[in-house]
Amino acid sequence: MDTEMDQIYQIDVGNLLAFNPNHRFSSAPSSREELVKECVTEGTKLVQAIADTLFNFPSTESVDGPLVQLPPPTTKLPREKHLPRPKPPTKWEEFALKKGIQKRKKDKIVYDETTDKFKRRHGYDRVNDDNDIPIIEAKASDEPGEDPFAKRLDDKKKRVDKQQKNRLQNLKSAAKAGALPSHVQLAASALPITGTKAQPKKLGKEELGDVAGLAATSTASGGKFDKKLPGEKPPKKQGKHHKYLPVVPRYGWVDEEKEQTNKVLGKLLSKHSHEILNVGKAINMYNDKKEKKKSGRSDKLKPKKDITKKKPYANKANK
Amino acid sequence: MMEIRTPKTHKAKRVLEKRAPKLVENGKKTLILHGTKTSATVSSVLMELYRLKKGGAIKYSRRNENIRPFESGGETSLEFFSLKTDCSIFVYGSHTKKRPDNLVLGRMYDHHVYDLIEVGIENFKSLLSFSYDKKIAPHEGSKPFICFTGEGFENVPELKQLKEVLTDLFRGEVVENLNLTGLDRAYICTAVSPTKVFLTHCAIKLKKSGTIVPRIELVEVGPSMDLVIRRNRLPNEGLRKEAMKSSKDKPKKKVKNVDQDDVLGKLGRVYIPEQEVGKIPLPDKSKGVKRERREGKVKKNKEEGSASKKLKESE
């Protein structure tokens, strides 16, 4: 290394960082290339200095190459997030501390006295399962109409709800101290309407689309020329759905219209046509129509044609 | 009414745990953004920076018109992006008449802006314009050497901040074990003047030398540019102290009851609690516990032992 200037580099091996605070450009660099060259040579010296210390570390051989253990970095850089904050003790933890209750490790397999077997504590076929109790003996304090099994279920439900509430309270106090566990998020759910328990029904995606379509039909052109928002689907076809067959059959293709009429005729004129045609119904329909024609129409309701009035267009045509 | 939301899949849980504040943190990710208007140089700088930091950077390609890092209201979008992508360094490039080829380097603490530094780019040479032997091209994601030259980095506060920001930007992950064959890149920053820094990216060639330490040769491969300091914003003291706190810094424990005296040396104070005479436990004077009895027993055992030996020998 040069001994002209006191070349002490500040090296941080943990970051592979080197800083040379003593370099001064001897003269104003003449050209860009000169400047670049000088910078690169200085850089080379610095990298060499780091490599000197790095390659002298004890190395272990691995599949990819020599591995070296780096010391922790010495330059202090700011953290990206705050230090994890201590969690405030939960209600139970406070109580346990006060009473001096120690945590006891529970076994996964427990001896069940009723069946003289070892069963697991939680899960399928567990010890003391609520559903397995066949008989509950009546006590003097029981009311006659009460179902003890239902009561047990009810009690359990109440206990579970209470525990949920306690858990929520604990998490709230942890959130207040800024120490909410990373996998939990507290979110405000919908506010209940006072008086009713039913929550407002949320509209699904399709239903919202239909509502937009309904609003569109109130426009003069039936919503056909409305500007669509990005992502809005085109409206479902309103009104009658006609399917028209082509007038002129395509070359090489079957004439569909002909086919259609032939099909109907075939059915009518076939051997089993009496089975297809409901003769009774057809006769009834014909009779009904006849009767309606006879009775319903009264000429008094129809506007009378005035033969004396001349059509304006007829006059114009004569001229 | 509050409800508790927990992730329903293991993957989601792992992601949340990765983003949670920890004692030892992950490497900082970089967010690369475009401003309202970007010139060709700025766009290529941003693209090449993204390529250099491929594993740990996220690049947004759309223009962001409502981001103004130096204005008080213009940081909300940045903070939102930082929260969404879990990035704590950002690089925002823009081009205006007043500030041509502008680059704002910023850092976040707890997803709020910590400090900013604005630099102008001059004499930019893209990495495509360098021709070199492809074999020495640095691999993606390798840990780089970072070198700073020049007294400016020590004396000028803006350059000091720039040095810190560049270290943070190029550092990548902090690793314990390093593979020596994987060292192939170096960033060289030289303080040309109190306001100008020359930055270049080089590949490393290791050449044989007589010793274990190979001889290093640097070949310029990557983008090179001049950074001209424009504006900057330092973090406020309280925030800086909090961010620099690490778990290993223990507060200096004041040793109590110890004094230093010039004449007598180190003096200590001892406090004796009040003696409650009525409650002092009396010594155990029961017969079996007395020392004479105990010692007598031990002696007896020894004699017996030797006596039995004699018997054996005689037999």
XYZ file of C-alpha atoms in Angstrom:
634
model
C 0.000 0.000 0.000
C 1.132 3.611 -0.483
C 3.020 5.171 2.321
C 2.849 8.721 1.055
C -0.400 9.466 2.835
C -1.537 7.721 5.950
C -3.745 5.260 4.175
C -5.925 3.836 6.876
C -9.069 2.515 5.376
C -12.189 2.122 7.421
C -13.176 -1.409 6.679
C -16.422 -3.070 7.692
C -16.044 -6.703 6.728
C -19.560 -7.663 7.759
C -20.959 -5.355 5.087
C -18.058 -5.808 2.646
C -17.669 -2.045 2.956
C -14.498 0.022 2.762
C -14.040 3.734 3.095
C -10.943 5.674 2.275
C -11.262 9.098 3.844
C -7.866 10.338 2.866
C -7.850 10.386 -0.852
C -7.488 13.728 -2.519
C -7.415 14.213 -6.209
C -3.858 15.345 -6.803
C -4.768 17.508 -9.741
C -7.953 18.419 -11.472
C -8.519 15.338 -13.617
C -7.919 16.200 -17.220
C -10.515 14.054 -18.895
C -13.388 11.831 -18.014
C -11.438 8.667 -18.752
C -8.659 9.764 -16.441
C -11.135 10.394 -13.687
C -12.803 7.049 -14.205
C -9.482 5.275 -14.270
C -8.348 6.896 -11.074
C -11.608 6.042 -9.331
C -11.395 2.425 -10.423
C -7.796 2.095 -9.250
C -8.705 3.543 -5.874
C -11.634 1.168 -5.721
C -9.388 -1.757 -6.552
C -7.125 -0.887 -3.640
C -10.087 -0.804 -1.267
C -11.496 -4.105 -2.501
C -8.054 -5.642 -2.199
C -7.880 -4.480 1.403
C -11.216 -6.118 2.238
C -10.250 -9.284 0.380
C -7.030 -9.471 2.361
C -8.936 -9.799 5.607
C -11.654 -11.926 4.043
C -9.470 -14.606 2.535
C -7.502 -14.940 5.726
C -10.528 -16.055 7.656
C -10.750 -19.756 8.486
C -12.812 -21.299 5.730
C -14.867 -24.455 5.621
C -15.230 -26.406 2.424
C -18.737 -26.836 1.063
C -20.290 -28.032 -2.179
C -20.242 -24.592 -3.797
C -16.896 -23.453 -2.575
C -15.046 -22.201 0.481
C -17.427 -20.805 3.062
C -16.266 -18.123 5.404
C -17.948 -16.864 8.527
C -18.441 -13.116 8.352
C -18.312 -10.998 11.480
C -21.387 -8.891 12.241
C -21.385 -5.525 10.455
C -19.960 -2.568 12.342
C -21.627 0.335 10.532
C -24.884 1.166 12.208
C -27.787 1.533 9.873
C -31.324 2.441 10.859
C -33.810 -0.359 11.289
C -36.693 -0.715 8.931
C -39.294 -1.483 11.608
C -39.556 -0.852 15.321
C -38.255 -3.319 17.846
C -40.881 -5.863 18.849
C -42.741 -4.496 21.838
C -43.377 -6.625 24.925
C -46.836 -8.077 25.096
C -48.890 -7.036 28.147
C -49.849 -10.054 30.281
C -53.312 -11.461 29.682
C -55.947 -11.545 32.412
C -55.221 -15.182 33.139
C -51.487 -14.609 33.219
C -51.918 -11.835 35.749
C -54.115 -14.039 37.899
C -51.703 -16.949 37.662
C -48.806 -14.702 38.631
C -50.690 -13.428 41.615
C -51.742 -16.850 42.806
C -48.469 -18.509 41.964
C -49.995 -21.024 39.556
C -47.412 -22.771 37.409
C -47.997 -23.975 33.900
C -48.138 -27.748 33.706
C -47.361 -29.619 30.546
C -50.305 -31.815 29.533
C -49.893 -35.230 28.008
C -51.399 -36.057 24.676
C -52.519 -39.510 25.819
C -54.620 -39.765 28.950
C -56.016 -42.796 30.773
C -59.753 -43.092 30.474
C -61.346 -44.788 33.447
C -64.705 -45.536 31.929
C -63.244 -47.692 29.170
C -59.910 -48.642 30.844
C -57.981 -47.500 27.853
C -55.533 -44.814 26.950
C -57.225 -42.227 24.806
C -56.048 -38.959 23.362
C -56.890 -35.742 25.092
C -58.196 -33.861 22.038
C -59.641 -35.028 18.761
C -61.320 -38.171 17.504
C -62.291 -40.674 20.192
C -61.185 -38.459 23.042
C -61.332 -38.708 26.766
C -64.475 -37.275 28.407
C -66.245 -36.498 25.179
C -69.548 -34.744 25.789
C -71.353 -36.702 23.087
C -70.444 -40.077 24.602
C -72.405 -39.747 27.801
C -75.358 -42.139 27.543
C -77.098 -41.418 30.844
C -77.229 -38.320 32.977
C -78.679 -38.978 36.396
C -81.281 -36.549 37.626
C -80.456 -34.522 40.666
C -82.859 -33.133 43.236
C -82.252 -29.611 41.953
C -83.312 -30.404 38.386
C -86.593 -29.140 36.982
C -88.860 -31.775 35.445
C -89.125 -30.334 31.933
C -85.411 -29.644 31.355
C -83.334 -31.591 28.892
C -79.937 -32.177 30.539
C -78.209 -32.980 27.277
C -79.346 -29.739 25.713
C -78.346 -27.991 28.883
C -74.825 -29.386 28.607
C -74.561 -28.198 25.027
C -75.843 -24.816 26.024
C -73.338 -24.521 28.845
C -70.519 -25.420 26.538
C -71.631 -22.819 24.036
C -71.733 -20.212 26.768
C -68.225 -21.129 27.901
C -66.896 -20.913 24.368
C -68.495 -17.500 23.852
C -67.088 -16.235 27.109
C -63.645 -17.421 26.133
C -63.948 -15.679 22.765
C -64.896 -12.472 24.510
C -61.948 -12.755 26.864
C -59.617 -13.448 23.990
C -60.888 -10.377 22.191
C -60.318 -8.244 25.295
C -56.778 -9.546 25.657
C -56.011 -8.836 22.023
C -57.469 -5.354 22.313
C -55.209 -4.514 25.221
C -52.243 -5.944 23.320
C -53.151 -3.830 20.309
C -53.313 -0.783 22.523
C -49.760 -1.461 23.657
C -48.738 -1.947 20.037
C -47.889 -5.590 20.554
C -50.533 -7.418 18.530
C -49.221 -10.812 17.382
C -48.260 -10.762 13.723
C -50.829 -13.265 12.496
C -53.822 -11.533 14.082
C -55.716 -8.545 12.776
C -58.517 -6.772 14.573
C -61.143 -5.484 12.234
C -64.309 -3.568 12.890
C -67.227 -5.641 11.680
C -70.601 -4.217 10.705
C -72.460 -2.238 13.317
C -75.652 -3.957 14.439
C -78.882 -1.993 13.882
C -80.398 -1.160 17.225
C -83.464 -3.244 17.908
C -82.979 -5.854 15.232
C -80.584 -8.724 15.271
C -80.728 -9.366 11.548
C -77.807 -7.921 9.680
C -78.393 -6.146 6.374
C -78.150 -8.620 3.554
C -75.087 -8.073 1.441
C -75.664 -7.966 -2.288
C -73.631 -10.391 -4.319
C -71.698 -9.553 -7.463
C -74.380 -10.739 -9.876
C -77.138 -8.933 -8.047
C -75.272 -5.658 -8.183
C -74.852 -6.092 -11.909
C -78.581 -6.652 -12.290
C -79.375 -3.495 -10.382
C -77.167 -1.485 -12.713
C -78.980 -3.051 -15.657
C -82.376 -2.129 -14.213
C -81.340 1.478 -13.865
C -80.118 1.486 -17.447
C -83.506 0.467 -18.845
C -85.041 3.665 -17.541
C -83.090 5.653 -20.118
C -84.711 6.545 -23.432
C -82.621 4.128 -25.438
C -82.915 1.315 -22.915
C -79.333 1.591 -21.715
C -77.893 0.581 -25.047
C -75.624 3.580 -25.520
C -74.647 4.180 -21.881
C -70.942 4.529 -21.220
C -69.789 1.361 -19.585
C -67.412 1.520 -16.617
C -64.310 -0.637 -16.889
C -65.157 -4.123 -15.819
C -68.906 -3.760 -16.239
C -70.428 -6.620 -18.115
C -72.719 -6.007 -21.118
C -76.412 -6.187 -20.220
C -78.295 -9.425 -20.507
C -80.542 -9.377 -23.538
C -83.894 -7.923 -22.627
C -87.198 -8.752 -24.208
C -88.088 -11.622 -26.413
C -85.423 -13.984 -27.490
C -85.939 -14.861 -31.154
C -83.952 -17.298 -33.067
C -84.329 -16.787 -36.760
C -83.243 -19.430 -39.194
C -81.379 -18.297 -42.330
C -83.661 -17.474 -45.265
C -81.335 -18.846 -47.893
C -79.740 -22.107 -46.802
C -75.970 -22.169 -46.886
C -74.282 -24.047 -49.676
C -73.811 -27.662 -48.747
C -75.843 -27.303 -45.586
C -79.232 -28.671 -44.842
C -82.151 -26.318 -45.339
C -83.085 -25.750 -41.754
C -86.475 -24.210 -42.359
C -87.511 -27.070 -44.554
C -86.283 -29.482 -41.958
C -88.292 -27.767 -39.291
C -91.599 -27.902 -41.199
C -90.951 -31.453 -42.325
C -90.362 -32.469 -38.776
C -93.668 -31.038 -37.596
C -95.596 -32.551 -40.528
C -93.977 -35.851 -39.978
C -95.088 -35.894 -36.403
C -98.629 -34.954 -37.295
C -99.020 -37.436 -40.131
C -97.216 -40.296 -38.521
C -98.751 -43.466 -37.231
C -98.669 -42.237 -33.695
C -100.010 -38.786 -34.401
C -103.067 -39.372 -32.298
C -100.768 -39.815 -29.366
C -99.020 -36.516 -30.001
C -102.127 -34.473 -30.644
C -104.321 -34.093 -27.661
C -107.595 -34.125 -29.579
C -109.728 -33.269 -26.602
C -107.680 -30.218 -25.776
C -107.641 -29.075 -29.400
C -111.436 -29.283 -29.639
C -111.834 -27.316 -26.424
C -109.517 -24.613 -27.631
C -111.402 -24.290 -30.930
C -114.738 -24.095 -29.208
C -113.536 -21.480 -26.738
C -112.224 -19.304 -29.512
C -115.502 -19.552 -31.389
C -117.507 -18.575 -28.361
C -115.290 -15.617 -27.629
C -115.675 -14.367 -31.144
C -119.440 -14.655 -30.933
C -120.029 -13.118 -27.516
C -117.179 -10.831 -26.421
C -117.095 -8.165 -29.117
C -119.798 -5.555 -29.107
C -119.847 -3.089 -31.928
C -120.705 -0.261 -29.626
C -117.164 -0.277 -28.198
C -115.482 -0.068 -31.567
C -114.976 3.441 -32.930
C -117.263 3.987 -35.884
C -115.760 4.887 -39.161
C -117.007 8.147 -40.603
C -117.236 7.671 -44.349
C -117.870 11.353 -45.040
C -114.417 12.389 -43.878
C -111.840 12.221 -46.559
C -108.277 11.202 -46.041
C -105.895 14.104 -46.455
C -103.391 12.036 -48.328
C -106.002 10.838 -50.799
C -106.668 14.473 -51.788
C -102.993 15.165 -52.256
C -102.581 12.085 -54.367
C -105.391 13.302 -56.676
C -103.626 16.608 -57.174
C -67.831 -4.512 17.414
C -64.503 -6.021 16.594
C -63.703 -9.320 15.062
C -60.486 -11.276 15.103
C -59.058 -12.124 11.712
C -56.432 -14.790 11.403
C -54.936 -16.116 8.181
C -56.670 -19.208 6.893
C -53.695 -20.669 5.032
C -50.193 -21.489 6.208
C -48.722 -19.471 3.365
C -50.558 -16.347 4.452
C -49.423 -16.897 8.007
C -45.811 -17.226 6.918
C -46.045 -14.020 4.884
C -47.434 -12.129 7.862
C -44.723 -13.479 10.126
C -42.072 -12.475 7.640
C -43.358 -8.909 7.612
C -43.703 -8.580 11.360
C -41.171 -6.488 13.297
C -38.354 -8.712 14.515
C -35.192 -8.452 16.529
C -32.999 -9.394 13.590
C -34.532 -8.000 10.454
C -34.729 -9.233 6.894
C -32.872 -7.432 4.118
C -34.513 -4.188 3.029
C -36.482 -4.331 -0.171
C -36.394 -1.461 -2.651
C -39.354 0.109 -4.389
C -38.621 1.734 -7.734
C -41.123 4.290 -9.007
C -41.615 6.675 -11.885
C -42.763 10.225 -11.419
C -45.067 12.328 -13.527
C -42.548 12.689 -16.302
C -39.387 10.699 -16.839
C -36.660 11.201 -19.377
C -34.870 8.395 -21.176
C -31.901 8.561 -18.810
C -34.078 8.355 -15.735
C -36.068 5.421 -17.069
C -32.935 3.521 -17.966
C -31.352 4.303 -14.596
C -34.425 2.947 -12.825
C -34.511 -0.142 -15.016
C -30.837 -0.888 -14.483
C -31.082 -0.329 -10.774
C -33.912 -2.817 -10.741
C -31.781 -5.305 -12.614
C -28.873 -4.863 -10.236
C -31.134 -5.472 -7.269
C -33.276 -8.133 -8.882
C -34.048 -10.308 -5.890
C -34.869 -7.542 -3.492
C -36.589 -4.857 -5.496
C -40.033 -4.139 -6.834
C -40.492 -1.874 -9.812
C -43.743 -0.135 -10.579
C -44.124 0.797 -14.189
C -46.883 3.376 -14.086
C -46.545 7.062 -13.573
C -47.291 8.345 -10.108
C -48.519 11.885 -10.266
C -49.478 12.383 -6.669
C -46.142 11.443 -5.147
C -44.064 14.417 -4.103
C -41.547 13.184 -1.567
C -40.433 16.572 -0.350
C -43.892 17.987 0.207
C -45.800 17.272 3.366
C -48.871 15.758 1.740
C -47.166 13.978 -1.090
C -45.894 11.022 0.879
C -49.133 9.187 1.603
C -49.040 7.200 -1.625
C -45.428 6.260 -0.983
C -46.234 5.057 2.496
C -49.161 3.046 1.230
C -47.004 1.336 -1.387
C -44.341 0.701 1.190
C -46.904 -0.963 3.412
C -48.313 -3.073 0.616
C -45.008 -4.280 -0.763
C -43.089 -4.288 2.529
C -40.320 -2.114 1.078
C -38.322 0.246 3.209
C -36.137 1.930 0.615
C -37.558 3.662 -2.409
C -36.086 5.227 -5.508
C -38.278 7.761 -7.233
C -37.191 9.078 -10.608
C -38.584 12.107 -12.381
C -37.647 14.781 -14.887
C -38.706 18.413 -14.793
C -37.266 21.522 -16.317
C -36.117 22.777 -12.965
C -34.713 19.412 -11.870
C -33.662 17.406 -14.888
C -32.904 13.712 -14.462
C -33.874 13.684 -10.847
C -33.634 10.749 -8.488
C -34.959 10.751 -4.939
C -33.560 8.053 -2.664
C -35.511 7.600 0.498
C -35.819 5.293 3.448
C -38.743 4.340 5.594
C -39.045 3.559 9.266
C -42.205 1.732 10.224
C -43.540 2.569 6.761
C -43.212 6.318 7.341
C -40.648 8.424 5.576
C -37.425 8.483 7.560
C -35.037 10.441 5.368
C -34.711 11.614 1.783
C -31.927 12.630 -0.505
C -32.342 14.041 -3.971
C -29.650 13.638 -6.600
C -29.324 14.610 -10.204
C -27.911 12.211 -12.738
C -25.193 13.340 -15.105
C -23.001 11.529 -17.582
C -24.999 8.353 -17.384
C -23.524 5.352 -19.164
C -25.880 2.396 -19.472
C -24.689 -1.108 -18.784
C -25.386 -2.025 -22.360
C -22.724 0.352 -23.541
C -19.950 -1.468 -21.706
C -18.296 -4.308 -23.538
C -16.581 -6.974 -21.540
C -15.970 -10.669 -21.426
C -19.309 -12.250 -20.574
C -17.716 -14.836 -18.318
C -16.961 -12.349 -15.584
C -20.442 -10.839 -15.613
C -21.705 -10.705 -12.036
C -24.463 -13.080 -11.041
C -27.851 -11.862 -9.905
C -28.182 -11.398 -6.189
C -24.532 -11.739 -5.261
C -23.287 -9.782 -2.301
C -21.364 -6.745 -3.485
C -18.290 -4.951 -2.229
C -19.026 -1.283 -1.550
C -16.162 1.221 -1.659
C -16.212 4.902 -0.833
C -13.310 7.198 -1.598
C -12.903 10.814 -0.717
C -12.802 13.016 2.333
C -16.130 14.524 1.354
C -17.916 11.465 2.676
C -16.682 12.308 6.123
C -16.871 16.065 6.188
C -19.912 17.036 4.183
C -23.204 16.087 5.943
C -25.091 15.527 2.678
C -22.442 13.163 1.401
C -22.430 11.383 4.726
C -26.135 10.788 4.362
C -25.667 9.687 0.772
C -23.000 7.214 1.885
C -25.410 5.727 4.424
C -28.252 5.542 1.931
C -26.103 3.936 -0.756
C -24.797 1.388 1.731
C -28.344 0.529 2.688
C -29.407 0.357 -0.925
C -26.612 -1.878 -2.197
C -26.068 -3.980 0.870
C -28.749 -6.590 0.354
C -29.118 -9.230 3.022
C -26.825 -9.448 6.007
C -25.318 -12.909 5.844
C -23.270 -14.888 8.300
C -21.652 -17.318 5.922
C -20.213 -16.115 2.668
C -19.127 -18.204 -0.270
C -15.837 -16.772 -1.499
C -16.386 -17.880 -5.075
C -19.577 -15.850 -5.228
C -17.868 -12.490 -4.871
C -18.163 -10.926 -8.251
C -19.282 -7.345 -8.027
C -18.237 -4.066 -6.497
C -19.776 -0.611 -6.321
C -17.262 2.204 -6.384
C -18.340 5.646 -5.158
C -15.898 8.532 -5.312
C -16.514 12.005 -3.976
C -15.239 14.096 -6.831
C -16.267 17.348 -5.195
C -18.324 18.303 -2.124
C -21.458 18.068 -4.242
C -20.650 15.436 -6.821
C -20.197 11.691 -6.493
C -19.089 9.349 -9.215
C -20.763 5.964 -8.964
C -19.874 2.923 -10.998
C -20.458 -0.803 -10.883
C -17.604 -3.204 -11.613
C -17.146 -6.925 -11.925
C -14.339 -8.605 -9.985
C -11.663 -10.691 -11.562
C -9.630 -12.805 -9.153
C -6.114 -13.401 -10.310
C -3.559 -15.744 -8.892
C -1.052 -14.258 -6.557
C 1.527 -15.990 -4.475
C -0.548 -16.037 -1.317
C -4.031 -17.324 -0.410
C -5.368 -13.853 -1.106
C -5.942 -13.463 -4.828
C -5.103 -10.280 -6.646
C -8.191 -8.268 -7.421
C -8.856 -6.655 -10.737
C -11.930 -4.552 -11.392
C -13.587 -4.296 -14.778
C -16.321 -1.746 -15.314
C -19.457 -3.504 -16.420
C -22.456 -1.781 -15.078
C -24.044 1.588 -15.215
C -21.888 4.510 -14.275
C -23.182 7.949 -13.445
C -22.411 11.158 -11.690
C -24.684 12.032 -8.803
C -25.110 15.711 -8.039
C -26.580 16.425 -4.631
C -29.661 18.581 -4.747
C -31.957 18.548 -1.758
C -32.012 16.360 1.279
C -33.986 15.813 4.411
C -32.369 14.391 7.508
C -34.385 12.354 9.971
C -35.426 14.143 13.126
C -33.359 13.292 16.167
C -35.962 11.363 18.124
C -36.835 9.185 15.172
C -33.171 8.611 14.395
C -32.439 7.506 17.939
C -35.364 5.130 17.885
C -34.398 3.666 14.527
C -30.795 3.179 15.540
C -31.760 1.343 18.695
C -30.815 -2.275 18.589
C -31.659 -4.990 21.046
C -28.057 -5.450 22.076
C -27.654 -1.902 23.357
C -28.210 -2.319 27.043
C -28.694 0.905 28.958
C -25.708 1.597 31.155
C -26.654 0.121 34.480
C -25.808 2.437 37.270
C -23.948 0.463 39.887
C -25.442 1.341 43.207
C -23.755 1.588 46.598
C -20.253 1.825 45.148
C -18.182 4.965 45.547
C -14.766 5.915 44.393
C -12.727 7.734 46.930
C -9.368 9.308 46.150
C -7.813 8.374 49.431
C -9.430 5.094 50.270
C -10.106 3.769 46.758
C -13.270 1.878 45.996
C -15.829 2.076 48.760
C -18.950 0.070 49.116
C -21.981 0.396 51.323
C -23.521 -2.566 53.010
C -26.968 -2.418 54.488
C -27.835 -4.770 57.280
C -31.494 -5.401 57.913
C -32.891 -4.950 61.405
C -32.472 -8.001 63.611
C -35.724 -9.312 64.981
C -34.401 -11.088 67.989
C -37.572 -12.985 68.661
C -37.598 -14.471 65.156
C -33.972 -15.623 64.785
C -33.887 -19.345 64.050
C -32.147 -21.141 66.929
C -29.326 -23.576 66.181
C -30.253 -27.218 65.866
C -28.912 -28.759 69.018
C -30.478 -32.171 68.657
C -28.152 -35.014 69.659
C -27.680 -36.654 66.324
C -26.601 -33.517 64.513
C -23.806 -32.465 66.860
C -20.391 -32.346 65.286
C -18.675 -34.559 67.864
C -21.210 -37.245 67.237
C -20.804 -37.035 63.511
C -17.033 -37.165 63.671
C -17.152 -40.013 66.110
C -19.288 -41.996 63.720
C -16.897 -41.425 60.863
C -13.962 -42.630 62.962
C -15.826 -45.729 64.030
C -16.568 -46.651 60.465
C -12.930 -46.302 59.563
C -11.812 -48.565 62.411
C -14.325 -51.174 61.511
C -13.168 -51.074 57.958
C -9.525 -51.576 58.921
C -10.515 -54.251 61.452
C -12.313 -56.247 58.818
C -9.264 -55.952 56.599
C -7.086 -57.360 59.317
C -9.459 -60.243 59.740
C -9.281 -60.963 56.047
C -5.532 -60.806 55.991
C -5.251 -63.133 58.924
C -7.524 -65.660 57.239
